Short mmCIF file of C-alpha atoms in Angstrom, two decimals:
data_model
loop_
_atom_site.label_atom_id
_atom_site.label_comp_id
_atom_site.label_asym_id
_atom_site.label_seq_id
_atom_site.Cartn_x
_atom_site.Cartn_y
_atom_site.Cartn_z
CA MET A 1 5.63 -45.10 -23.32
CA SER A 2 3.47 -44.16 -25.99
CA SER A 3 1.09 -40.80 -26.30
CA ALA A 4 -1.82 -43.99 -26.21
CA VAL A 5 -0.97 -44.92 -22.36
CA VAL A 6 -4.32 -45.67 -20.26
CA TYR A 7 -3.47 -44.22 -16.76
CA GLN A 8 -5.62 -46.07 -13.63
CA PRO A 9 -8.34 -43.08 -11.76
CA ARG A 10 -5.60 -43.60 -8.94
CA GLU A 11 -2.92 -42.46 -10.38
CA VAL A 12 -5.02 -39.29 -12.67
CA ARG A 13 -5.95 -38.47 -8.71
CA ARG A 14 -1.91 -38.39 -7.91
CA ALA A 15 -1.74 -36.41 -11.11
CA ARG A 16 -4.20 -33.40 -10.15
CA TYR A 17 -2.49 -33.19 -6.95
CA ALA A 18 0.97 -33.03 -8.16
CA VAL A 19 0.54 -30.40 -10.87
CA ALA A 20 -1.75 -28.66 -8.15
CA ALA A 21 1.47 -28.20 -5.94
CA VAL A 22 3.37 -27.45 -9.06
CA PHE A 23 0.89 -24.48 -9.30
CA ALA A 24 1.40 -23.21 -5.98
CA VAL A 25 5.70 -23.40 -6.30
CA HIS A 26 5.00 -21.82 -9.68
CA GLY A 27 2.85 -18.68 -8.25
CA SER A 28 5.30 -18.85 -4.85
CA VAL A 29 7.88 -17.66 -7.16
CA THR A 30 5.55 -14.67 -8.49
CA GLY A 31 4.79 -13.72 -4.76
CA SER A 32 8.10 -13.68 -3.52
CA PHE A 33 9.28 -11.57 -6.38
CA ALA A 34 6.23 -9.01 -6.39
CA THR A 35 6.55 -8.19 -2.76
CA ARG A 36 10.42 -7.11 -3.05
CA VAL A 37 10.36 -4.84 -6.32
CA PRO A 38 10.54 -1.79 -4.25
CA TRP A 39 13.92 -3.00 -2.92
CA ILE A 40 14.93 -3.96 -6.43
CA GLN A 41 14.29 -0.55 -7.52
CA GLU A 42 16.05 0.72 -5.22
CA HIS A 43 18.85 -1.67 -5.34
CA ALA A 44 19.46 -0.86 -8.80
CA GLY A 45 18.89 2.75 -8.78
CA VAL A 46 16.32 3.20 -11.42
CA SER A 47 13.01 5.47 -11.73
CA ALA A 48 9.69 4.46 -11.92
CA GLY A 49 9.95 4.62 -15.74
CA GLN A 50 13.51 2.58 -15.72
CA LEU A 51 11.84 0.32 -13.89
CA GLY A 52 8.75 -0.06 -16.23
CA LEU A 53 10.96 -0.19 -18.96
CA ALA A 54 12.65 -3.00 -16.94
CA LEU A 55 9.65 -5.05 -16.18
CA ALA A 56 9.21 -5.00 -20.34
CA PHE A 57 12.06 -7.25 -20.39
CA PRO A 58 10.06 -10.64 -18.86
CA ALA A 59 7.17 -9.53 -21.70
CA LEU A 60 10.07 -9.89 -24.37
CA GLY A 61 11.46 -13.30 -23.26
CA ALA A 62 8.17 -14.91 -22.82
CA SER A 63 6.93 -14.02 -26.00
CA LEU A 64 10.08 -15.42 -27.41
CA ALA A 65 10.38 -18.56 -25.32
CA MET A 66 6.66 -19.46 -24.94
CA PRO A 67 6.33 -21.46 -28.74
CA LEU A 68 9.36 -23.85 -27.46
CA ALA A 69 7.30 -25.18 -24.75
CA GLY A 70 5.57 -27.24 -26.74
CA ARG A 71 9.12 -28.44 -28.82
CA ILE A 72 10.65 -29.22 -25.74
CA SER A 73 7.72 -30.97 -23.78
CA HIS A 74 7.56 -33.24 -27.92
CA ARG A 75 11.53 -34.06 -27.35
CA PHE A 76 11.50 -34.92 -23.54
CA GLY A 77 7.82 -35.67 -22.70
CA ALA A 78 5.90 -33.96 -20.51
CA ARG A 79 7.25 -34.75 -16.88
CA THR A 80 10.83 -34.21 -17.89
CA ALA A 81 10.04 -30.92 -19.61
CA LEU A 82 8.04 -30.10 -16.80
CA ARG A 83 10.98 -30.34 -14.46
CA LEU A 84 13.57 -28.69 -16.75
CA LEU A 85 11.33 -25.60 -17.09
CA LEU A 86 10.00 -25.44 -13.61
CA ALA A 87 13.26 -25.53 -12.12
CA GLY A 88 14.46 -22.69 -14.44
CA TRP A 89 12.04 -20.73 -13.20
CA THR A 90 12.56 -20.86 -9.32
CA LEU A 91 16.23 -20.69 -10.01
CA SER A 92 16.03 -17.44 -12.16
CA LEU A 93 13.95 -16.02 -8.99
CA ILE A 94 17.80 -15.02 -7.68
CA LEU A 95 18.87 -12.79 -10.52
CA PRO A 96 16.62 -9.61 -10.40
CA SER A 97 18.10 -8.65 -6.93
CA LEU A 98 21.25 -9.36 -8.16
CA ALA A 99 21.14 -6.05 -10.50
CA PRO A 100 23.15 -3.38 -9.84
CA ASN A 101 21.94 -1.29 -12.53
CA LEU A 102 19.14 -0.68 -15.77
CA LEU A 103 21.24 -3.10 -18.29
CA THR A 104 21.61 -6.15 -15.97
CA LEU A 105 18.10 -5.75 -14.07
CA CYS A 106 16.58 -6.23 -18.05
CA LEU A 107 18.76 -8.67 -19.10
CA ALA A 108 17.92 -10.66 -15.47
CA LEU A 109 14.08 -9.98 -16.36
CA PHE A 110 13.95 -11.05 -19.64
CA VAL A 111 15.20 -14.76 -18.63
CA PHE A 112 12.84 -14.43 -15.90
CA GLY A 113 10.05 -13.99 -18.18
CA ALA A 114 11.16 -16.60 -20.59
CA THR A 115 11.48 -19.71 -18.09
CA ALA A 116 8.43 -18.08 -16.53
CA GLY A 117 6.35 -18.29 -19.78
CA MET A 118 7.57 -21.63 -20.83
CA SER A 119 6.72 -23.39 -17.34
CA ASP A 120 3.25 -21.66 -16.69
CA VAL A 121 2.17 -23.18 -20.41
CA THR A 122 3.48 -26.92 -19.92
CA MET A 123 1.49 -26.59 -16.05
CA ASN A 124 -1.51 -25.36 -17.65
CA ALA A 125 -1.77 -28.03 -20.96
CA LEU A 126 -1.05 -30.43 -17.97
CA GLY A 127 -3.77 -29.11 -15.89
CA VAL A 128 -6.24 -29.43 -18.73
CA GLU A 129 -5.01 -33.03 -19.61
CA VAL A 130 -5.83 -34.29 -15.84
CA GLU A 131 -9.03 -32.11 -16.24
CA ASN A 132 -10.41 -34.11 -19.02
CA ARG A 133 -9.48 -37.27 -18.15
CA LEU A 134 -11.29 -36.94 -14.47
CA ASP A 135 -14.05 -35.36 -16.68
CA LYS A 136 -14.27 -33.07 -13.74
CA SER A 137 -13.90 -28.84 -13.30
CA ILE A 138 -10.81 -28.36 -11.58
CA MET A 139 -9.04 -25.35 -13.49
CA SER A 140 -9.48 -22.95 -10.90
CA GLY A 141 -9.21 -24.63 -8.11
CA LEU A 142 -5.52 -25.43 -9.50
CA HIS A 143 -5.22 -21.51 -10.13
CA GLY A 144 -5.95 -20.80 -6.73
CA MET A 145 -3.13 -23.33 -5.81
CA TRP A 146 -1.44 -20.71 -7.74
CA SER A 147 -2.73 -17.64 -5.92
CA ALA A 148 -1.97 -19.88 -2.14
CA GLY A 149 1.60 -20.37 -3.30
CA ALA A 150 1.73 -16.21 -4.62
CA LEU A 151 0.38 -15.58 -1.13
CA LEU A 152 2.51 -17.78 0.58
CA GLY A 153 5.27 -16.03 -1.58
CA SER A 154 4.24 -12.57 -0.72
CA ALA A 155 3.87 -13.34 2.90
CA ALA A 156 7.26 -14.34 3.39
CA GLY A 157 8.06 -11.05 1.51
CA THR A 158 6.17 -9.08 3.83
CA LEU A 159 8.10 -10.25 6.75
CA ALA A 160 11.63 -9.90 5.15
CA ALA A 161 10.53 -6.26 3.45
CA HIS A 162 9.38 -5.65 7.45
CA LEU A 163 12.82 -6.94 8.89
CA GLY A 164 14.48 -4.84 6.06
CA ALA A 165 16.53 -8.44 4.72
CA ASP A 166 18.72 -7.51 1.81
CA ALA A 167 16.36 -9.49 -1.33
CA ARG A 168 19.63 -11.36 -2.28
CA LEU A 169 19.81 -13.20 0.73
CA HIS A 170 16.04 -13.90 0.68
CA HIS A 171 15.39 -14.68 -2.91
CA LEU A 172 18.54 -17.80 -2.81
CA LEU A 173 16.80 -19.56 -0.17
CA ALA A 174 13.66 -18.93 -1.44
CA ALA A 175 14.61 -20.28 -4.67
CA ALA A 176 16.37 -22.89 -3.34
CA VAL A 177 13.32 -24.09 -0.94
CA LEU A 178 11.25 -24.12 -4.21
CA THR A 179 13.71 -25.99 -6.67
CA VAL A 180 13.87 -29.31 -4.06
CA LEU A 181 9.69 -28.89 -3.68
CA GLY A 182 9.09 -28.53 -7.28
CA LEU A 183 11.38 -31.70 -8.52
CA ILE A 184 9.51 -33.76 -5.66
CA MET A 185 6.11 -33.04 -7.11
CA CYS A 186 6.86 -33.17 -10.93
CA SER A 187 7.52 -36.82 -10.32
CA TRP A 188 3.92 -37.51 -10.15
CA VAL A 189 2.47 -36.03 -13.05
CA LEU A 190 1.52 -37.48 -16.16
CA ASP A 191 4.49 -38.50 -17.93
CA LEU A 192 3.07 -37.95 -21.70
CA GLN A 193 4.97 -39.06 -24.59
CA PRO A 194 4.35 -38.12 -28.22
CA ALA A 195 3.50 -40.95 -30.44
CA GLU A 196 6.60 -42.30 -32.75
CA ASP A 197 4.68 -41.35 -35.58
CA GLU A 198 4.19 -37.89 -34.41
CA ALA A 199 5.37 -34.75 -35.65
CA ALA A 200 7.39 -32.03 -33.81
CA PRO A 201 5.11 -29.26 -33.06
CA PRO A 202 5.78 -25.96 -34.95
CA ARG A 203 7.96 -23.50 -33.21
CA PHE A 204 5.30 -20.64 -34.04
CA ALA A 205 1.82 -20.98 -34.71
CA LEU A 206 -1.02 -18.56 -35.24
CA PRO A 207 -3.98 -18.96 -32.49
CA PRO A 208 -7.41 -19.81 -33.89
CA ARG A 209 -9.63 -16.74 -33.60
CA SER A 210 -11.40 -18.39 -31.01
CA ALA A 211 -8.51 -18.38 -29.04
CA VAL A 212 -7.53 -14.94 -29.78
CA LEU A 213 -11.04 -13.45 -28.85
CA ILE A 214 -10.93 -15.76 -25.35
CA GLY A 215 -7.51 -14.63 -24.73
CA ALA A 216 -9.16 -10.78 -25.53
CA VAL A 217 -10.76 -11.16 -21.85
CA GLY A 218 -8.27 -12.99 -20.09
CA PHE A 219 -6.03 -10.09 -21.74
CA CYS A 220 -8.44 -7.40 -19.16
CA ALA A 221 -8.36 -9.88 -16.12
CA VAL A 222 -4.08 -10.58 -16.17
CA PHE A 223 -3.20 -7.06 -16.92
CA ALA A 224 -4.89 -5.98 -13.65
CA GLU A 225 -3.10 -9.18 -12.54
CA GLY A 226 0.37 -7.94 -13.26
CA ALA A 227 -0.56 -4.63 -12.49
CA SER A 228 -1.49 -5.08 -9.01
CA LEU A 229 0.89 -7.64 -8.42
CA ASP A 230 4.08 -5.57 -9.22
CA TRP A 231 2.95 -2.05 -8.40
CA SER A 232 0.34 -2.36 -5.16
CA ALA A 233 3.40 -2.23 -3.10
CA VAL A 234 5.08 0.81 -5.29
CA TYR A 235 1.43 2.56 -4.80
CA LEU A 236 1.19 2.75 -1.56
CA ARG A 237 4.72 3.56 -0.40
CA ASP A 238 4.95 6.55 -2.75
CA GLN A 239 1.58 7.44 -3.68
CA LEU A 240 0.28 7.45 -0.16
CA GLY A 241 3.64 7.10 1.92
CA THR A 242 2.88 3.68 3.76
CA SER A 243 5.57 2.46 5.33
CA PRO A 244 7.53 -0.95 3.05
CA GLY A 245 6.15 -3.38 5.59
CA LEU A 246 2.35 -1.60 5.25
CA ALA A 247 2.82 -1.71 0.93
CA ALA A 248 3.93 -4.89 0.64
CA ALA A 249 1.05 -6.38 2.79
CA CYS A 250 -1.36 -4.99 0.16
CA THR A 251 -0.02 -7.11 -2.15
CA THR A 252 -0.35 -9.85 0.11
CA GLY A 253 -4.36 -8.78 1.02
CA PHE A 254 -4.39 -8.70 -3.32
CA THR A 255 -3.62 -12.32 -3.31
CA LEU A 256 -5.38 -13.49 -0.48
CA THR A 257 -8.52 -12.79 -1.86
CA MET A 258 -7.74 -13.58 -5.75
CA ALA A 259 -6.70 -17.04 -4.11
CA LEU A 260 -9.98 -17.48 -2.00
CA SER A 261 -12.48 -16.85 -4.98
CA ARG A 262 -10.23 -19.15 -6.80
CA PHE A 263 -10.76 -22.07 -4.32
CA ALA A 264 -14.67 -21.25 -4.68
CA GLY A 265 -14.50 -20.49 -8.19
CA ASP A 266 -15.24 -24.28 -9.60
CA ARG A 267 -18.77 -24.19 -7.41
CA ILE A 268 -19.85 -21.04 -8.46
CA VAL A 269 -19.09 -21.04 -12.16
CA ASP A 270 -21.08 -24.72 -12.43
CA ARG A 271 -23.97 -22.78 -10.33
CA PHE A 272 -24.28 -19.24 -11.89
CA GLY A 273 -22.30 -20.34 -15.68
CA ALA A 274 -19.17 -18.93 -16.93
CA VAL A 275 -20.46 -16.12 -18.67
CA ARG A 276 -22.51 -14.50 -14.97
CA SER A 277 -20.09 -15.30 -13.12
CA VAL A 278 -17.31 -13.07 -15.10
CA ARG A 279 -19.57 -9.97 -15.71
CA VAL A 280 -20.35 -10.18 -11.71
CA SER A 281 -16.41 -10.66 -11.23
CA GLY A 282 -16.16 -7.65 -14.00
CA VAL A 283 -18.24 -5.54 -11.73
CA LEU A 284 -16.62 -6.27 -8.45
CA ALA A 285 -12.80 -5.37 -10.05
CA ALA A 286 -13.90 -1.96 -11.75
CA LEU A 287 -15.20 -1.03 -8.04
CA GLY A 288 -12.19 -2.31 -6.69
CA GLY A 289 -9.99 0.13 -9.36
CA VAL A 290 -12.54 2.81 -8.62
CA LEU A 291 -11.51 2.50 -4.78
CA VAL A 292 -7.97 2.50 -5.57
CA VAL A 293 -7.75 5.39 -7.91
CA ILE A 294 -10.16 7.52 -5.47
CA GLY A 295 -8.94 6.62 -2.27
CA GLY A 296 -6.78 8.77 -0.55
CA HIS A 297 -6.16 6.48 2.37
CA PRO A 298 -3.90 3.35 3.08
CA ALA A 299 -7.17 1.33 3.94
CA VAL A 300 -9.67 2.76 1.26
CA ALA A 301 -6.44 1.61 -1.62
CA MET A 302 -6.13 -1.75 0.07
CA ALA A 303 -9.87 -2.26 0.48
CA GLY A 304 -9.80 -1.44 -3.56
CA PHE A 305 -6.96 -4.02 -4.41
CA ALA A 306 -8.68 -6.89 -2.56
CA LEU A 307 -11.39 -5.97 -4.36
CA LEU A 308 -10.01 -6.09 -7.77
CA GLY A 309 -7.79 -9.73 -6.59
CA LEU A 310 -11.69 -11.00 -5.98
CA GLY A 311 -13.34 -10.17 -9.37
CA ILE A 312 -10.58 -11.03 -11.87
CA ALA A 313 -9.49 -14.58 -9.86
CA VAL A 314 -12.09 -16.68 -11.71
CA VAL A 315 -11.59 -15.08 -15.29
CA VAL A 316 -8.05 -16.97 -16.19
CA PRO A 317 -9.33 -20.36 -15.46
CA LEU A 318 -12.69 -19.99 -17.43
CA CYS A 319 -10.59 -18.61 -20.10
CA PHE A 320 -8.32 -21.96 -20.46
CA ALA A 321 -11.38 -23.98 -19.80
CA ALA A 322 -13.31 -22.52 -22.42
CA ALA A 323 -9.80 -22.85 -25.04
CA GLY A 324 -9.69 -26.37 -24.67
CA ARG A 325 -13.75 -26.65 -25.29
CA SER A 326 -13.27 -24.42 -28.44
CA GLY A 327 -12.73 -25.32 -32.08
CA SER A 328 -10.97 -28.46 -33.29
CA ASN A 329 -7.64 -28.20 -32.19
CA PRO A 330 -8.05 -27.79 -28.35
CA SER A 331 -4.32 -27.70 -27.32
CA LEU A 332 -3.34 -25.11 -30.02
CA ALA A 333 -5.94 -22.78 -28.76
CA ILE A 334 -5.11 -23.62 -24.98
CA ALA A 335 -1.48 -22.01 -26.32
CA GLY A 336 -3.02 -19.15 -27.97
CA VAL A 337 -4.91 -18.16 -25.14
CA ALA A 338 -1.90 -18.69 -22.65
CA THR A 339 0.00 -16.52 -24.63
CA ILE A 340 -2.46 -13.86 -25.12
CA THR A 341 -2.98 -13.88 -21.11
CA TYR A 342 0.56 -14.49 -20.05
CA THR A 343 2.29 -12.16 -22.52
CA SER A 344 -0.40 -9.40 -20.92
CA GLY A 345 0.75 -9.46 -17.16
CA LEU A 346 4.11 -9.38 -18.25
CA VAL A 347 3.30 -6.20 -20.46
CA ALA A 348 1.11 -4.74 -17.71
CA PRO A 349 3.93 -3.86 -15.38
CA SER A 350 5.71 -1.77 -17.79
CA ALA A 351 2.69 -0.25 -18.98
CA ILE A 352 1.89 0.81 -15.71
CA GLY A 353 5.03 2.33 -15.40
CA GLY A 354 5.27 4.18 -18.37
CA LEU A 355 1.81 5.74 -17.84
CA ALA A 356 2.97 6.63 -14.36
CA GLU A 357 6.16 8.23 -15.71
CA ALA A 358 3.91 10.32 -17.76
CA THR A 359 1.25 11.04 -15.80
CA SER A 360 0.79 9.45 -11.94
CA LEU A 361 0.38 6.04 -10.95
CA VAL A 362 -3.27 7.23 -10.03
CA VAL A 363 -3.89 7.41 -13.77
CA SER A 364 -2.09 4.18 -14.55
CA PHE A 365 -4.81 2.61 -12.20
CA GLY A 366 -7.58 4.24 -14.28
CA LEU A 367 -6.48 2.13 -17.32
CA VAL A 368 -6.90 -0.85 -14.98
CA THR A 369 -10.12 0.06 -13.70
CA VAL A 370 -11.22 0.36 -17.73
CA LEU A 371 -10.42 -2.39 -18.53
CA ALA A 372 -12.03 -4.50 -15.86
CA CYS A 373 -15.15 -2.87 -17.44
CA GLY A 374 -14.32 -4.84 -20.50
CA LEU A 375 -14.69 -8.05 -18.83
CA VAL A 376 -18.37 -7.11 -18.38
CA ALA A 377 -18.62 -6.27 -22.16
CA PHE A 378 -17.43 -9.28 -23.28
CA ALA A 379 -17.78 -12.16 -21.11
CA GLY A 380 -20.18 -13.96 -23.39
CA VAL A 381 -16.73 -15.42 -25.44
CA LEU A 382 -16.46 -17.49 -22.46
CA ARG A 383 -19.51 -19.05 -23.01
CA ALA A 384 -17.37 -22.32 -23.87
CA GLY A 385 -16.36 -22.49 -20.14
CA ASP A 386 -19.66 -23.59 -18.83
CA ARG A 387 -19.55 -27.00 -17.48
CA ILE A 388 -20.75 -29.79 -20.11
CA PRO A 389 -19.72 -33.46 -20.52
CA LEU A 390 -16.38 -33.64 -21.61
CA LYS A 391 -14.88 -36.05 -23.98
CA VAL A 392 -11.34 -37.73 -23.16
CA THR A 393 -8.85 -35.99 -25.17
CA PRO A 394 -5.80 -37.32 -26.34
CA PRO A 395 -3.09 -37.56 -24.61
CA SER A 396 -0.99 -35.66 -27.19
CA ALA A 397 -3.61 -32.76 -26.49
CA ALA A 398 -1.90 -31.90 -23.53
CA VAL A 399 1.07 -30.05 -25.02
CA PRO A 400 0.20 -26.90 -26.69
CA GLY A 401 0.72 -27.06 -30.85
CA ARG A 402 0.45 -31.09 -30.76
CA ARG A 403 -1.86 -32.54 -33.15
CA PRO A 404 -4.48 -34.19 -31.84
#
């Protein structure tokens, strides 16, 4: 099958639901991991600073591996590539909870980040391709499915933490279920193939300037997301002295508000525009950060994390939408934005941990609040994310790094 294949509307609609399910599976892995970070920290016997160091390794793994996603898709086709990369991500969930010390935890998280990043790029590129073929905004909804998956994963993690379950058994069972679901859903995504004369994408290419500016906005939002997912439970446990179950429930509340906001995001953006939506979102996120910083009571801090989730929810989907409509090479812009935003989410936990070790977690979330204010200041670069009539792009644009 060449990249010029024409899909029937029914096939494109089916591919939309399949990609949405893939987003949910991907998010479930993140939620499953995030709620058990305190258990993993205790099992490996690492301090907050050492945990922050270990959480830098997913960023390193993702940064090195994400540029390879386009080449893998070019060689095997988008559907097979997604199968391989998503299965690698779901199975890698097992690794961090097995780590008995700092060194093995760093190695496990390196693999965890590499597989996460490559599968993330591939599924987002396929999502943009489906959006273009439907000529209808769906990216916020797809990311809503990711948040719903993260919510389910974190809810299961909350229950496991409340019951005192061993995270190794919890993650083994979760990985098995999610791997099977992911493989089934990948059977219905668009099976895009390169043209016979199409050159393989480069292993590394600098993103265009438009992607850097858009990615900078995404960086602020994803930093807040990564910090909240990996440190909200630790914050409530260590800073406010709550039980493990209540601490894990805070992460669940954060993912819940993100999911609800993203499911409503497409309609909100179509009505108010990308720029205004992001500016209002930034105000809500900054208010949430303030509540986390000044709240001396678990209920106040949990409300703050919920507002953070509500405020940052639509930013990343709009970053991908804006990238897909900017410049002469949308696929390269998508890859650039994906790299910047995803790396931000993986860098955030280690940065929060390092700053917490030097000062406190309160100061760390003060930084998150400042970055949330950046959403208000720089929302204008997402103007391309407003709904406009879309031109159907060549299927080869579905894989970052390919030439249109």
